[in-house]
Coordinates of C-alpha atoms and ligand atoms in Angstrom, one line a residue:
X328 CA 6.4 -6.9 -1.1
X329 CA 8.2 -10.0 -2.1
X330 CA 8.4 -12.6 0.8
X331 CA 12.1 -14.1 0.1
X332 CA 12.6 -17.6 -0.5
X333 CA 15.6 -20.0 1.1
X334 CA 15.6 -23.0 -0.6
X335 CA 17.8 -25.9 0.4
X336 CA 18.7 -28.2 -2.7
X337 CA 20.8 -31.3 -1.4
X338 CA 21.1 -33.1 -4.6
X339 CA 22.3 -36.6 -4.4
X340 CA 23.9 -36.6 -0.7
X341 CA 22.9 -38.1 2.6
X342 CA 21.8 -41.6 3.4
X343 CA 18.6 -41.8 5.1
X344 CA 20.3 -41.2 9.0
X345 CA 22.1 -38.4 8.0
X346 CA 18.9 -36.3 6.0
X347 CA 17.0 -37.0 9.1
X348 CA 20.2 -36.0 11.4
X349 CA 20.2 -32.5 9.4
X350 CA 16.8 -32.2 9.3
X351 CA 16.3 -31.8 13.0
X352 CA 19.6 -30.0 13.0
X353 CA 18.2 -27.2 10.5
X354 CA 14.4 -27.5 12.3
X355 CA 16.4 -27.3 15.9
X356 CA 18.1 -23.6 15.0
X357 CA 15.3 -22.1 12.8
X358 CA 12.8 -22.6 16.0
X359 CA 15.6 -21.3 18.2
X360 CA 17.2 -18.7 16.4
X361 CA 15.0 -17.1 13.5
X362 CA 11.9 -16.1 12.5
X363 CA 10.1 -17.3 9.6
X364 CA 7.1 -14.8 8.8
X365 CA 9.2 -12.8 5.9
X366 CA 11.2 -15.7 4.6
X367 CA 10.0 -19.2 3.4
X368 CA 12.4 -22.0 4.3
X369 CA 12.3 -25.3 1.9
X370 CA 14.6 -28.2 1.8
X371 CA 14.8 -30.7 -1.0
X372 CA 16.1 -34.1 -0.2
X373 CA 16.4 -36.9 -1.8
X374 CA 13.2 -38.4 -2.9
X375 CA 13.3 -41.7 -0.6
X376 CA 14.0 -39.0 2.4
X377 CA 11.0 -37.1 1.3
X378 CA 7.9 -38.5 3.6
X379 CA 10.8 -38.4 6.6
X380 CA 11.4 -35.2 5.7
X381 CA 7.8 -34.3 5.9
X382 CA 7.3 -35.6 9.0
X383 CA 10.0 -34.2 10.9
X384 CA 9.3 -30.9 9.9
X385 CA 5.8 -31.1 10.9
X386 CA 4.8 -27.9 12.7
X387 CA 8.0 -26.3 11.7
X388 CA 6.4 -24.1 9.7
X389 CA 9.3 -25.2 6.8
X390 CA 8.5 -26.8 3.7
X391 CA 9.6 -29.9 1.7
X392 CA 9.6 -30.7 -1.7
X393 CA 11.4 -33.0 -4.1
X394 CA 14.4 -32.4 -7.1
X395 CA 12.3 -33.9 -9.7
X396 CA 8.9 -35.1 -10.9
X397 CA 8.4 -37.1 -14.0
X398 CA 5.6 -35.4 -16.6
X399 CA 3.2 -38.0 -16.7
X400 CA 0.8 -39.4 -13.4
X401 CA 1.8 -43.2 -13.3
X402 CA 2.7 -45.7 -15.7
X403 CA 5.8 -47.9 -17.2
X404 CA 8.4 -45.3 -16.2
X405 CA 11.4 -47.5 -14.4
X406 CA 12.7 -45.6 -11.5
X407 CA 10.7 -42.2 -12.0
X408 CA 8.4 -40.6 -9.5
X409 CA 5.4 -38.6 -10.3
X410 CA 4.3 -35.4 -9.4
X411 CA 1.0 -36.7 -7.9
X412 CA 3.2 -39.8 -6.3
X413 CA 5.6 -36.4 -4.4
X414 CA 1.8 -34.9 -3.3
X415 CA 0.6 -38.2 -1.5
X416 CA 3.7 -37.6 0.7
X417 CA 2.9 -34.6 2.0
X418 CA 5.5 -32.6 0.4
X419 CA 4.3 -29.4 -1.3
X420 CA 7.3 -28.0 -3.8
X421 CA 9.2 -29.8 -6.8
X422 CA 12.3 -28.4 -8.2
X423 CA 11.9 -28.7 -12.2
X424 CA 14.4 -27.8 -14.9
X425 CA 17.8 -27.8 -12.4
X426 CA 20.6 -28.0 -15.2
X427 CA 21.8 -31.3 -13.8
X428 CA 18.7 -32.5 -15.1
X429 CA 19.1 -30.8 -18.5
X430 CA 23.0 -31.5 -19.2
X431 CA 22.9 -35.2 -18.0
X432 CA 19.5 -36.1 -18.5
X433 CA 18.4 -34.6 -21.6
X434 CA 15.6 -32.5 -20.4
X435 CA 15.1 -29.7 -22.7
X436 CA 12.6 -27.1 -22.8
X437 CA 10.0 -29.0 -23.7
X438 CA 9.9 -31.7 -21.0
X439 CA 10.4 -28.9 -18.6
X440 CA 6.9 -27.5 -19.7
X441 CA 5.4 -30.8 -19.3
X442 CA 6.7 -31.3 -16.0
X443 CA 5.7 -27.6 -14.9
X444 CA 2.3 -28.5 -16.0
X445 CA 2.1 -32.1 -14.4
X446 CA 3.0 -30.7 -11.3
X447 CA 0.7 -27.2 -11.4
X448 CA -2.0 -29.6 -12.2
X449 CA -1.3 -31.9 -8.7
X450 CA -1.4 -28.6 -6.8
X451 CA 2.3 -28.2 -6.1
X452 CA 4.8 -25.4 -6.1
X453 CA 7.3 -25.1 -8.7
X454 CA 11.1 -24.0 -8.7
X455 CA 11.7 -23.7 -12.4
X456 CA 15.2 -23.5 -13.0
X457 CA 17.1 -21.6 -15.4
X458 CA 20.7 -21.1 -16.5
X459 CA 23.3 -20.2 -19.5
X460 CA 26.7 -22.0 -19.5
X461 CA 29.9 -20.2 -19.5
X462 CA 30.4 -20.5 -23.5
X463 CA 26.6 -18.8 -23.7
X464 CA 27.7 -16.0 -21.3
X465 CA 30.5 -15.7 -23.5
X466 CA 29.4 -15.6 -26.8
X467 CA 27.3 -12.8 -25.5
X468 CA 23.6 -15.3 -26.2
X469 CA 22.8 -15.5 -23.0
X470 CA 19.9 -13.5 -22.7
X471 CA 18.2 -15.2 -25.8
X472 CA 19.0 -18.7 -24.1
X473 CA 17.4 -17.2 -20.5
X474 CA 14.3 -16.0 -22.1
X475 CA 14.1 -18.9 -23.7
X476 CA 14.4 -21.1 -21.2
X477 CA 12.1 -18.6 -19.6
X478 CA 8.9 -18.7 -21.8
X479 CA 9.0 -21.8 -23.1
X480 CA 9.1 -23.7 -19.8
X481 CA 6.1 -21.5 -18.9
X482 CA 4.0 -22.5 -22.4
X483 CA 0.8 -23.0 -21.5
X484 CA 0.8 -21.5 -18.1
X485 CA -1.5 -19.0 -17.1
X486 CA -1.2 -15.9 -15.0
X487 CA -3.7 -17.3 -11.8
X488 CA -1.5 -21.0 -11.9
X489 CA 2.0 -18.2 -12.5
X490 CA 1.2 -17.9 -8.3
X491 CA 2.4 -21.3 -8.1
X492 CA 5.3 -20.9 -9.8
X493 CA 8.8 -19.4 -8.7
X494 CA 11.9 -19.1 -10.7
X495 CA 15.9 -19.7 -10.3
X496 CA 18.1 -18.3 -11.9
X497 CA 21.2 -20.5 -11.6
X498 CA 24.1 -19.4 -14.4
X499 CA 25.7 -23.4 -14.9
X500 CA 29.2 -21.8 -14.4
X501 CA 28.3 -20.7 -10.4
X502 CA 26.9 -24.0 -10.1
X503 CA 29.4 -25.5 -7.6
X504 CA 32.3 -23.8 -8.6
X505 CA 32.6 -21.6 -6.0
X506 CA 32.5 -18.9 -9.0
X507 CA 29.2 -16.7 -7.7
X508 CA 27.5 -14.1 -10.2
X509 CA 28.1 -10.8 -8.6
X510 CA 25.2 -8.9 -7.2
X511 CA 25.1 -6.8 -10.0
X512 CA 25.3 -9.4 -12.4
X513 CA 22.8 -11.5 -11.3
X514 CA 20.4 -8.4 -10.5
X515 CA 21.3 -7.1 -14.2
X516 CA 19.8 -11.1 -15.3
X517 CA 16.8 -11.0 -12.5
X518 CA 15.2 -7.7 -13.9
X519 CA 15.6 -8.8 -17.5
X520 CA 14.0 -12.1 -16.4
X521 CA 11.0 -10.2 -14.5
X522 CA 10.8 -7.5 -18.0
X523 CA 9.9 -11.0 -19.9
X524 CA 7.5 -11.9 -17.1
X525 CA 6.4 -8.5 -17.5
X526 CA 5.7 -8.9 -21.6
X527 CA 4.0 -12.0 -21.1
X528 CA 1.5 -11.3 -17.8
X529 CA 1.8 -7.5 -17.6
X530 CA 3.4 -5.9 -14.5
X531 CA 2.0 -6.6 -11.8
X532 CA 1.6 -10.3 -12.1
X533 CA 5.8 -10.1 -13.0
X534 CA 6.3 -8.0 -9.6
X535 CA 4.9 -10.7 -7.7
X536 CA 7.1 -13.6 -9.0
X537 CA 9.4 -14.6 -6.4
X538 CA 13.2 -14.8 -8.8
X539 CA 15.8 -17.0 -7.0
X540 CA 19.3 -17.0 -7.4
X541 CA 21.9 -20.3 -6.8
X542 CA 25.1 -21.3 -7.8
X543 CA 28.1 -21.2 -5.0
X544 CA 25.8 -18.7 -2.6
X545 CA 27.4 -19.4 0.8
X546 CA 27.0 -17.1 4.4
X547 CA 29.7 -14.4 3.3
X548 CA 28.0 -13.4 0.0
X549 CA 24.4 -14.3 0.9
X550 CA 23.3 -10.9 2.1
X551 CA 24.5 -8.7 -0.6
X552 CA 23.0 -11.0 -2.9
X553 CA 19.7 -11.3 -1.3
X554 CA 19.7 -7.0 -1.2
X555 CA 19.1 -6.7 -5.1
X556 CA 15.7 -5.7 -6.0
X557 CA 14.7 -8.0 -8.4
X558 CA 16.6 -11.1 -6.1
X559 CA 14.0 -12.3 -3.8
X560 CA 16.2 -15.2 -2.1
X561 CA 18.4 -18.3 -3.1
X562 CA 18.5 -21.6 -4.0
X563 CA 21.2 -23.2 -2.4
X564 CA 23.4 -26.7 -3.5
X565 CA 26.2 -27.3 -1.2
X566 CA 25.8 -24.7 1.7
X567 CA 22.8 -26.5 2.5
X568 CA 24.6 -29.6 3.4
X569 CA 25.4 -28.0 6.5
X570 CA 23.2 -26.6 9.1
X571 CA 24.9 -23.9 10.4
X572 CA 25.9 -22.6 6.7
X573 CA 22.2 -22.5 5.7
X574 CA 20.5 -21.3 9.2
X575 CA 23.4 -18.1 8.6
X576 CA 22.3 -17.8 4.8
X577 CA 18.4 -18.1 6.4
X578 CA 19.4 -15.3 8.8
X579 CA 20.8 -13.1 5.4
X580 CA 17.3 -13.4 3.9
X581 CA 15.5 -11.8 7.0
Ligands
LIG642 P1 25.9 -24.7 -5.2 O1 25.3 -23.8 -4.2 O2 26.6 -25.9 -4.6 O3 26.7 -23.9 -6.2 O4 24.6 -25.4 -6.1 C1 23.7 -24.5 -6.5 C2 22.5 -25.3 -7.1 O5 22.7 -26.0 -8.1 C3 21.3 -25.3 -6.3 O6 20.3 -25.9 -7.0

């Protein structure tokens, strides 16, 4: 049995006030209102909000983690963060691979690998994302471009450090569009994903890999979504700007 994941990504929104405002706001309802022991609940601010982050949700028994790590420990990298400098925080997930990162920053697969590694190696969880575009969906190459996406981000990766390691499958065309997958679409993409898994580190290693979906999941769809067998939970962009819409999609994951 999968525990599900609810993943809150926030992208590049809230000044410092406001991340800590909805930080106790989300920590306020999840200790009133829900239980946490079959779902784990992560936000991802932005980095400067990180160690606040932390230290709000001390006790909470929700995790933090942060949108992005550079590849290498330290050095002359202007404005990047390592995965090592994200531990020393406190926070214990990194989100690697998002497709804003690959369509406006240029990371391809192999930077993805080498930030996987990187941040294996420091002893934090991974989100590695994944996603075709529309004109891959519809030129019918999207499962080449998934898998991949899939196994070259994983190069190198074994099946003990694959524990540390969960997947999101975020199609580029649901991201923020409002346009979700249906169920059966992304649960026809999530069991192909876990087959590959399945190729690479035999089956029951691939049954234990938590897959994620995101792009536009919101309260109304959240549940049907989160029923599919090979969906084990949801990464979530704008929903999770607002507490009450991520506590509900929390509650869908239960
Ligand atoms: P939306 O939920 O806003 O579509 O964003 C999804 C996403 O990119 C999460 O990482």
């Amino acid at each position: 049995m999968r525990k599900k994941i609810v993943a809150g990504n926030w992208k590049m929104n809230n000044g410092l006030a406001e991340s800590q405002a909805l930080i106790t706001e989300v920590r306020g309802i999840i200790r009133d209102e829900l239980r946490l022991d079959n779902v784990d609940v992560i936000l991802f601010p932005t980095h400067y909000a990180l160690p606040s982050c932390v230290r709000l949700l001390e006790g909470s028994g929700v995790f933090s983690g942060a949108q992005n790590c550079h590849q290498e420990k330290s050095g002359a990298y202007t404005g990047e963060v390592s995965a090592s400098m994200i531990k020393s925080v406190g926070a214990t997930h990194v989100i690697i691979g998002h497709s804003e990162r690959r369509q406006y920053f240029g990371e391809d697969n192999e930077i993805c690998n080498a930030k996987v590694r990187s941040a294996i190696e420091e002893g934090l969880m991974v989100l590695y994302c994944i996603g075709e575009t529309l004109e891959e969906r519809e030129s019918n190459s999207h499962f080449d471009i998934l898998k991949s996406q899939l196994i070259n981000g994983l190069k190198e990766i074994n099946a003990q450090q694959l524990n540390n390691i969960v997947i999101a499958y975020e199609p580029v065309w649901a991201i923020g569009t409002g346009k979700t997958a249906t169920s059966e679409q992304a649960q026809e993409i999530h069991a192909f994903l876990r087959e590959q898994l399945s190729a690479k580190y035999g089956d029951s290693i691939a049954q234990s890999v938590r897959i994620l979906y995101g792009g536009s999941v919101k309260p109304d769809n959240a549940k049907d979504l989160f029923l599919q067998k090979d969906i084990d939970g949801g990464l979530i962009g704008g929903a999770s700007l607002k507490a009450r819409d991520f506590a509900e999609i929390v509650r869908a994951a239960q």
